[in-house]
Amino acid sequence: MSARHFLTLFDFTAAELRQVLERARELKTALKAGEVQAPLPRKTMAMIFEKSSTRTRVSFETGMAQLGGTSLFLSPRDTHLDRGEPVEDTARVMSRMVDVIVIRANSHAMVERFAQHSRVPVINALTDMHHPCQLLADIQTWIEHRGPVAGKTAAWVGDGNNVCHSWMEAAVQFDFHLSIATPKGYKPDAELLKACATHVTLMHDPKKAVDGADVVVTDTWASMGQEKEKTKRLKAFKGYTVTTRLMQRAKPDALFMHCLPAYRGLEVAAEVLDGPQSVVWDEAENRLHAQKALLEFLLA
Ligand code: CP
Ligand code: NVA
């Protein structure tokens, strides 16, 4: 019962994360060259999704097919989870049948409980607390465009949310600095801030966070599940839009990143998202390559 899981970036060592990203680069090159790399024949991946997804679902399903395996997608309607079958029982049963389980859940605690009772690797495909798969793709993209990231600086502007938390862990694991600017009531998790204190600085002024940064990153102001807070949040985040003017405070060759979906005119100006510094489409594509490398690492 000691399967390796990937619930946060702290579940892997820094060396393992680098190994996964190096393999992601190789798999991307191979795919573009038309080479077939299918190290996971007959492996089966179950995907339990409690929330919507475009990128994560499509990249995992496509990736597993390219690796030679198969996948099954389970929405809340498709299992007994929503009708009261315990998470623990579901984990025990499913992990006797499939080889890996990918979960997008409302609560991080649910994924932890699932993993504790699973015989096979569990991958976090986004929870309220973390989005580690996103960061594999983001760091792959950053390296692709600008080389090694150690010693560099990223600026997070906006909500101290799940994606922000994974950027914080990435700062520690890949040894770069992360300056975070959030409105006062929207700070990242206090415990995680302490755990990442060597590599993360929290402030409230977006201009200060972005000054001299190599990368500027943001995300929606209202994550999935926070739809009812939208009006309140729009007010609280006034002044936190990543505009061309804000980008001008970063390094001249700074990249703009966003996990998507993006809301033009809210967290980011359209001209930044669609502009020359934006690498958001590469980030989205790299979800495919990075997660293929992750699946291979856990299963091959
Ligand atoms: N970035 C991301 O995880 O997108 P989806 O919600 O579309 O999967
Ligand atoms: N923070 C966003 C990320 C979406 C990929 C959310 O949780 O909805």
Short mmCIF file of C-alpha atoms and ligand atoms in Angstrom, two decimals:
data_model
loop_
_atom_site.label_atom_id
_atom_site.label_comp_id
_atom_site.label_asym_id
_atom_site.label_seq_id
_atom_site.Cartn_x
_atom_site.Cartn_y
_atom_site.Cartn_z
CA MET A 1 0.00 0.00 0.00
CA SER A 2 2.92 2.37 -0.49
CA ALA A 3 2.17 3.86 -3.89
CA ARG A 4 3.82 7.17 -4.79
CA HIS A 5 1.33 10.02 -5.11
CA PHE A 6 1.56 13.50 -6.62
CA LEU A 7 -0.74 15.68 -4.54
CA THR A 8 1.59 18.67 -4.18
CA LEU A 9 5.02 19.63 -5.53
CA PHE A 10 6.43 18.73 -2.11
CA ASP A 11 5.60 15.04 -2.74
CA PHE A 12 8.60 14.84 -5.11
CA THR A 13 12.19 15.83 -4.49
CA ALA A 14 13.64 18.73 -6.47
CA ALA A 15 15.73 16.22 -8.44
CA GLU A 16 12.65 14.15 -9.30
CA LEU A 17 10.80 17.24 -10.51
CA ARG A 18 13.75 18.18 -12.72
CA GLN A 19 13.82 14.62 -14.08
CA VAL A 20 10.10 14.81 -14.96
CA LEU A 21 10.57 18.15 -16.76
CA GLU A 22 13.58 16.88 -18.67
CA ARG A 23 11.54 13.89 -19.82
CA ALA A 24 8.64 16.20 -20.71
CA ARG A 25 11.00 18.07 -23.02
CA GLU A 26 12.10 14.80 -24.67
CA LEU A 27 8.52 13.59 -25.08
CA LYS A 28 7.53 16.92 -26.65
CA THR A 29 10.41 16.74 -29.15
CA ALA A 30 9.58 13.11 -29.99
CA LEU A 31 5.91 13.87 -30.52
CA LYS A 32 6.71 16.80 -32.84
CA ALA A 33 9.09 14.56 -34.80
CA GLY A 34 6.29 12.04 -35.29
CA GLU A 35 7.98 9.36 -33.15
CA VAL A 36 5.72 7.02 -31.22
CA GLN A 37 6.66 6.72 -27.53
CA ALA A 38 4.19 4.38 -25.85
CA PRO A 39 5.72 3.04 -22.62
CA LEU A 40 2.37 2.40 -20.89
CA PRO A 41 0.55 -0.26 -22.96
CA ARG A 42 -2.61 -1.64 -21.29
CA LYS A 43 -2.31 0.77 -18.35
CA THR A 44 -5.60 2.31 -17.26
CA MET A 45 -6.13 5.76 -15.79
CA ALA A 46 -9.34 6.70 -13.97
CA MET A 47 -10.21 10.39 -13.79
CA ILE A 48 -12.60 11.58 -11.07
CA PHE A 49 -13.61 15.18 -11.73
CA GLU A 50 -15.84 17.07 -9.29
CA LYS A 51 -15.27 20.36 -11.17
CA SER A 52 -15.17 21.52 -14.79
CA SER A 53 -12.05 21.30 -16.90
CA THR A 54 -10.89 21.92 -20.45
CA ARG A 55 -7.06 21.68 -20.34
CA THR A 56 -6.58 19.11 -17.58
CA ARG A 57 -9.06 16.60 -18.89
CA VAL A 58 -8.04 16.88 -22.53
CA SER A 59 -4.30 16.78 -21.77
CA PHE A 60 -4.53 13.75 -19.45
CA GLU A 61 -6.78 11.75 -21.78
CA THR A 62 -4.77 12.60 -24.87
CA GLY A 63 -1.50 12.01 -23.05
CA MET A 64 -2.54 8.57 -21.80
CA ALA A 65 -3.67 7.58 -25.30
CA GLN A 66 -0.31 8.68 -26.74
CA LEU A 67 1.51 6.66 -24.06
CA GLY A 68 -0.40 3.55 -25.13
CA GLY A 69 -2.83 3.37 -22.21
CA THR A 70 -6.51 4.08 -21.83
CA SER A 71 -8.54 6.36 -19.59
CA LEU A 72 -12.00 6.60 -18.14
CA PHE A 73 -13.56 9.91 -17.20
CA LEU A 74 -15.94 9.95 -14.22
CA SER A 75 -18.06 13.01 -13.44
CA PRO A 76 -19.93 13.21 -10.10
CA ARG A 77 -22.95 11.63 -11.83
CA ASP A 78 -20.97 8.53 -12.77
CA THR A 79 -19.86 7.14 -9.41
CA HIS A 80 -21.44 6.50 -6.02
CA LEU A 81 -19.26 9.20 -4.41
CA ASP A 82 -22.03 11.74 -4.77
CA ARG A 83 -24.55 9.31 -3.25
CA GLY A 84 -22.61 8.74 -0.06
CA GLU A 85 -20.20 5.87 -0.78
CA PRO A 86 -17.17 6.75 1.35
CA VAL A 87 -14.08 8.14 -0.34
CA GLU A 88 -12.02 5.43 1.39
CA ASP A 89 -14.14 2.60 -0.06
CA THR A 90 -14.07 4.14 -3.52
CA ALA A 91 -10.28 4.37 -3.33
CA ARG A 92 -9.94 0.74 -2.18
CA VAL A 93 -12.18 -0.53 -4.99
CA MET A 94 -10.92 1.58 -7.88
CA SER A 95 -7.26 1.05 -7.04
CA ARG A 96 -7.73 -2.71 -7.36
CA MET A 97 -8.81 -2.16 -10.98
CA VAL A 98 -6.90 0.72 -12.52
CA ASP A 99 -3.22 1.71 -12.54
CA VAL A 100 -3.44 5.40 -11.70
CA ILE A 101 -6.16 7.76 -10.48
CA VAL A 102 -6.37 11.45 -11.37
CA ILE A 103 -8.67 13.53 -9.16
CA ARG A 104 -9.98 17.10 -9.43
CA ALA A 105 -11.80 17.78 -6.18
CA ASN A 106 -13.39 20.56 -4.20
CA SER A 107 -11.42 19.69 -1.09
CA HIS A 108 -7.74 18.82 -0.82
CA ALA A 109 -8.52 16.71 2.25
CA MET A 110 -10.69 14.44 0.09
CA VAL A 111 -7.78 13.73 -2.26
CA GLU A 112 -5.49 13.03 0.70
CA ARG A 113 -8.01 10.57 2.14
CA PHE A 114 -8.38 8.93 -1.26
CA ALA A 115 -4.60 8.59 -1.64
CA GLN A 116 -4.24 7.09 1.85
CA HIS A 117 -6.47 4.21 0.79
CA SER A 118 -5.29 3.76 -2.78
CA ARG A 119 -2.93 0.99 -3.85
CA VAL A 120 -2.00 2.93 -6.98
CA PRO A 121 -0.63 6.44 -7.55
CA VAL A 122 -3.07 9.32 -7.12
CA ILE A 123 -2.48 12.57 -9.03
CA ASN A 124 -3.99 15.88 -7.91
CA ALA A 125 -5.61 17.52 -10.93
CA LEU A 126 -6.57 20.62 -8.85
CA THR A 127 -8.06 21.07 -5.42
CA ASP A 128 -9.01 24.15 -3.41
CA MET A 129 -5.39 24.18 -2.12
CA HIS A 130 -3.04 23.08 -4.91
CA HIS A 131 -2.61 22.62 -8.67
CA PRO A 132 0.77 20.85 -8.99
CA CYS A 133 0.29 19.59 -12.57
CA GLN A 134 -0.17 23.18 -13.70
CA LEU A 135 3.22 24.09 -12.23
CA LEU A 136 5.00 21.25 -14.03
CA ALA A 137 3.80 22.81 -17.30
CA ASP A 138 4.50 26.36 -16.14
CA ILE A 139 8.09 25.67 -15.12
CA GLN A 140 8.64 23.66 -18.32
CA THR A 141 7.43 26.70 -20.27
CA TRP A 142 9.58 29.16 -18.33
CA ILE A 143 12.70 27.00 -18.88
CA GLU A 144 11.85 26.53 -22.57
CA HIS A 145 11.72 30.29 -23.12
CA ARG A 146 14.43 31.53 -20.78
CA GLY A 147 16.67 28.65 -19.62
CA PRO A 148 17.35 27.71 -15.98
CA VAL A 149 15.07 29.40 -13.44
CA ALA A 150 17.18 29.10 -10.28
CA GLY A 151 17.94 32.52 -8.84
CA LYS A 152 15.28 34.27 -10.95
CA THR A 153 12.18 36.13 -9.74
CA ALA A 154 8.52 35.58 -10.47
CA ALA A 155 5.73 37.93 -9.40
CA TRP A 156 2.27 36.64 -8.54
CA VAL A 157 -0.43 39.33 -8.72
CA GLY A 158 -3.97 38.59 -7.52
CA ASP A 159 -5.62 35.91 -5.43
CA GLY A 160 -3.60 33.80 -2.96
CA ASN A 161 -5.31 30.70 -4.33
CA ASN A 162 -4.58 27.08 -5.26
CA VAL A 163 -2.36 27.97 -8.24
CA CYS A 164 -0.53 30.57 -6.12
CA HIS A 165 0.15 27.87 -3.51
CA SER A 166 1.69 25.60 -6.14
CA TRP A 167 3.83 28.52 -7.41
CA MET A 168 5.04 28.97 -3.81
CA GLU A 169 6.10 25.32 -3.61
CA ALA A 170 7.68 25.60 -7.07
CA ALA A 171 9.77 28.55 -5.85
CA VAL A 172 11.23 26.33 -3.13
CA GLN A 173 11.71 23.27 -5.34
CA PHE A 174 13.19 25.11 -8.35
CA ASP A 175 15.01 27.69 -6.20
CA PHE A 176 13.62 30.96 -7.57
CA HIS A 177 12.06 33.87 -5.68
CA LEU A 178 8.32 34.53 -5.72
CA SER A 179 6.96 37.99 -4.82
CA ILE A 180 3.24 37.78 -4.14
CA ALA A 181 0.89 40.78 -4.18
CA THR A 182 -2.66 40.08 -2.99
CA PRO A 183 -5.39 42.26 -1.49
CA LYS A 184 -5.37 42.04 2.33
CA GLY A 185 -8.18 39.51 2.73
CA TYR A 186 -6.91 37.21 -0.04
CA LYS A 187 -3.49 36.10 1.19
CA PRO A 188 -2.17 32.60 0.58
CA ASP A 189 -2.38 29.94 3.29
CA ALA A 190 -0.42 31.09 6.38
CA GLU A 191 1.16 27.71 7.13
CA LEU A 192 2.36 27.27 3.56
CA LEU A 193 3.76 30.82 3.61
CA LYS A 194 5.86 29.80 6.61
CA ALA A 195 6.99 26.60 4.91
CA CYS A 196 8.05 28.56 1.81
CA ALA A 197 9.40 31.63 3.62
CA THR A 198 12.95 31.19 2.26
CA HIS A 199 11.71 31.75 -1.31
CA VAL A 200 8.49 33.76 -1.00
CA THR A 201 7.74 37.38 -0.04
CA LEU A 202 4.17 38.55 0.55
CA MET A 203 3.13 42.15 -0.08
CA HIS A 204 0.03 44.04 -1.14
CA ASP A 205 1.35 46.42 -3.81
CA PRO A 206 1.37 44.81 -7.29
CA LYS A 207 3.91 47.39 -8.53
CA LYS A 208 6.44 46.38 -5.88
CA ALA A 209 5.92 42.69 -6.61
CA VAL A 210 6.44 43.14 -10.35
CA ASP A 211 9.50 45.46 -10.13
CA GLY A 212 12.35 43.75 -11.99
CA ALA A 213 10.57 40.36 -12.22
CA ASP A 214 11.47 37.74 -14.85
CA VAL A 215 7.91 36.39 -14.97
CA VAL A 216 4.55 37.93 -14.09
CA VAL A 217 1.74 35.51 -13.33
CA THR A 218 -1.88 35.80 -12.36
CA ASP A 219 -5.09 33.78 -12.25
CA THR A 220 -8.83 34.36 -12.04
CA TRP A 221 -10.09 36.41 -9.10
CA ALA A 222 -12.95 33.94 -8.50
CA SER A 223 -11.98 30.29 -8.65
CA MET A 224 -14.37 27.43 -9.28
CA GLY A 225 -16.69 27.20 -6.29
CA GLN A 226 -16.40 30.95 -5.51
CA GLU A 227 -18.97 32.11 -8.05
CA LYS A 228 -21.22 33.58 -5.34
CA GLU A 229 -18.38 35.82 -4.10
CA LYS A 230 -17.74 37.28 -7.55
CA THR A 231 -19.20 40.76 -6.97
CA LYS A 232 -17.36 41.15 -3.67
CA ARG A 233 -14.13 39.90 -5.22
CA LEU A 234 -14.33 42.23 -8.23
CA LYS A 235 -14.32 45.15 -5.78
CA ALA A 236 -11.55 43.72 -3.59
CA PHE A 237 -9.22 43.09 -6.55
CA LYS A 238 -9.56 46.56 -8.09
CA GLY A 239 -6.04 47.73 -8.96
CA TYR A 240 -4.71 44.16 -9.35
CA THR A 241 -5.20 43.85 -13.12
CA VAL A 242 -2.00 42.96 -14.98
CA THR A 243 -1.87 45.82 -17.48
CA THR A 244 0.78 46.83 -20.02
CA ARG A 245 1.79 49.56 -17.59
CA LEU A 246 2.31 47.06 -14.79
CA MET A 247 4.27 44.73 -17.13
CA GLN A 248 6.61 47.66 -17.93
CA ARG A 249 7.91 47.51 -14.34
CA ALA A 250 9.14 43.94 -14.90
CA LYS A 251 12.31 43.10 -16.87
CA PRO A 252 12.04 44.11 -20.55
CA ASP A 253 12.07 40.44 -21.58
CA ALA A 254 9.68 39.31 -18.79
CA LEU A 255 7.16 36.61 -19.62
CA PHE A 256 3.46 36.77 -18.79
CA MET A 257 1.89 33.52 -17.56
CA HIS A 258 -1.66 32.44 -16.69
CA CYS A 259 -2.96 28.90 -16.13
CA LEU A 260 -6.22 29.74 -17.98
CA PRO A 261 -9.15 30.13 -18.24
CA ALA A 262 -8.47 33.89 -18.30
CA TYR A 263 -10.91 36.75 -17.98
CA ARG A 264 -9.71 39.60 -20.19
CA GLY A 265 -10.23 43.01 -18.61
CA LEU A 266 -10.37 41.57 -15.08
CA GLU A 267 -7.17 39.91 -13.79
CA VAL A 268 -5.34 40.64 -17.07
CA ALA A 269 -5.70 43.21 -19.84
CA ALA A 270 -6.46 41.69 -23.24
CA GLU A 271 -3.37 43.35 -24.74
CA VAL A 272 -1.14 41.57 -22.20
CA LEU A 273 -2.78 38.15 -22.52
CA ASP A 274 -2.72 38.37 -26.33
CA GLY A 275 0.55 40.32 -26.48
CA PRO A 276 4.16 39.35 -27.32
CA GLN A 277 5.27 38.63 -23.73
CA SER A 278 2.46 36.15 -23.13
CA VAL A 279 3.32 32.43 -23.21
CA VAL A 280 -0.06 31.17 -22.07
CA TRP A 281 -0.70 28.92 -25.09
CA ASP A 282 2.67 27.19 -24.57
CA GLU A 283 1.76 26.71 -20.91
CA ALA A 284 -1.51 25.08 -21.94
CA GLU A 285 0.21 22.82 -24.49
CA ASN A 286 2.88 21.80 -22.01
CA ARG A 287 0.21 20.35 -19.73
CA LEU A 288 0.17 17.47 -22.24
CA HIS A 289 3.93 16.87 -22.30
CA ALA A 290 4.54 17.41 -18.58
CA GLN A 291 1.71 15.10 -17.49
CA LYS A 292 2.85 12.39 -19.91
CA ALA A 293 6.25 12.54 -18.21
CA LEU A 294 4.54 12.44 -14.81
CA LEU A 295 2.45 9.37 -15.76
CA GLU A 296 5.53 7.61 -17.08
CA PHE A 297 7.48 8.47 -13.91
CA LEU A 298 4.74 7.02 -11.69
CA LEU A 299 3.88 3.96 -13.80
CA ALA A 300 6.64 2.78 -16.09
N1 CP B 1 -5.49 25.39 -16.15
C1 CP B 1 -6.39 24.40 -15.98
O1 CP B 1 -6.24 23.51 -15.12
O2 CP B 1 -7.44 24.44 -16.83
P1 CP B 1 -8.75 23.54 -16.81
O3 CP B 1 -9.56 23.97 -15.63
O4 CP B 1 -9.41 23.83 -18.12
O5 CP B 1 -8.35 22.10 -16.68
N1 NVA B 2 -7.80 29.02 -9.53
C1 NVA B 2 -8.58 28.46 -10.61
C2 NVA B 2 -7.72 27.65 -11.51
C3 NVA B 2 -8.40 27.04 -12.68
C4 NVA B 2 -7.51 26.17 -13.50
C5 NVA B 2 -9.70 27.61 -10.02
O1 NVA B 2 -9.48 26.90 -9.05
O2 NVA B 2 -10.82 27.68 -10.54
#
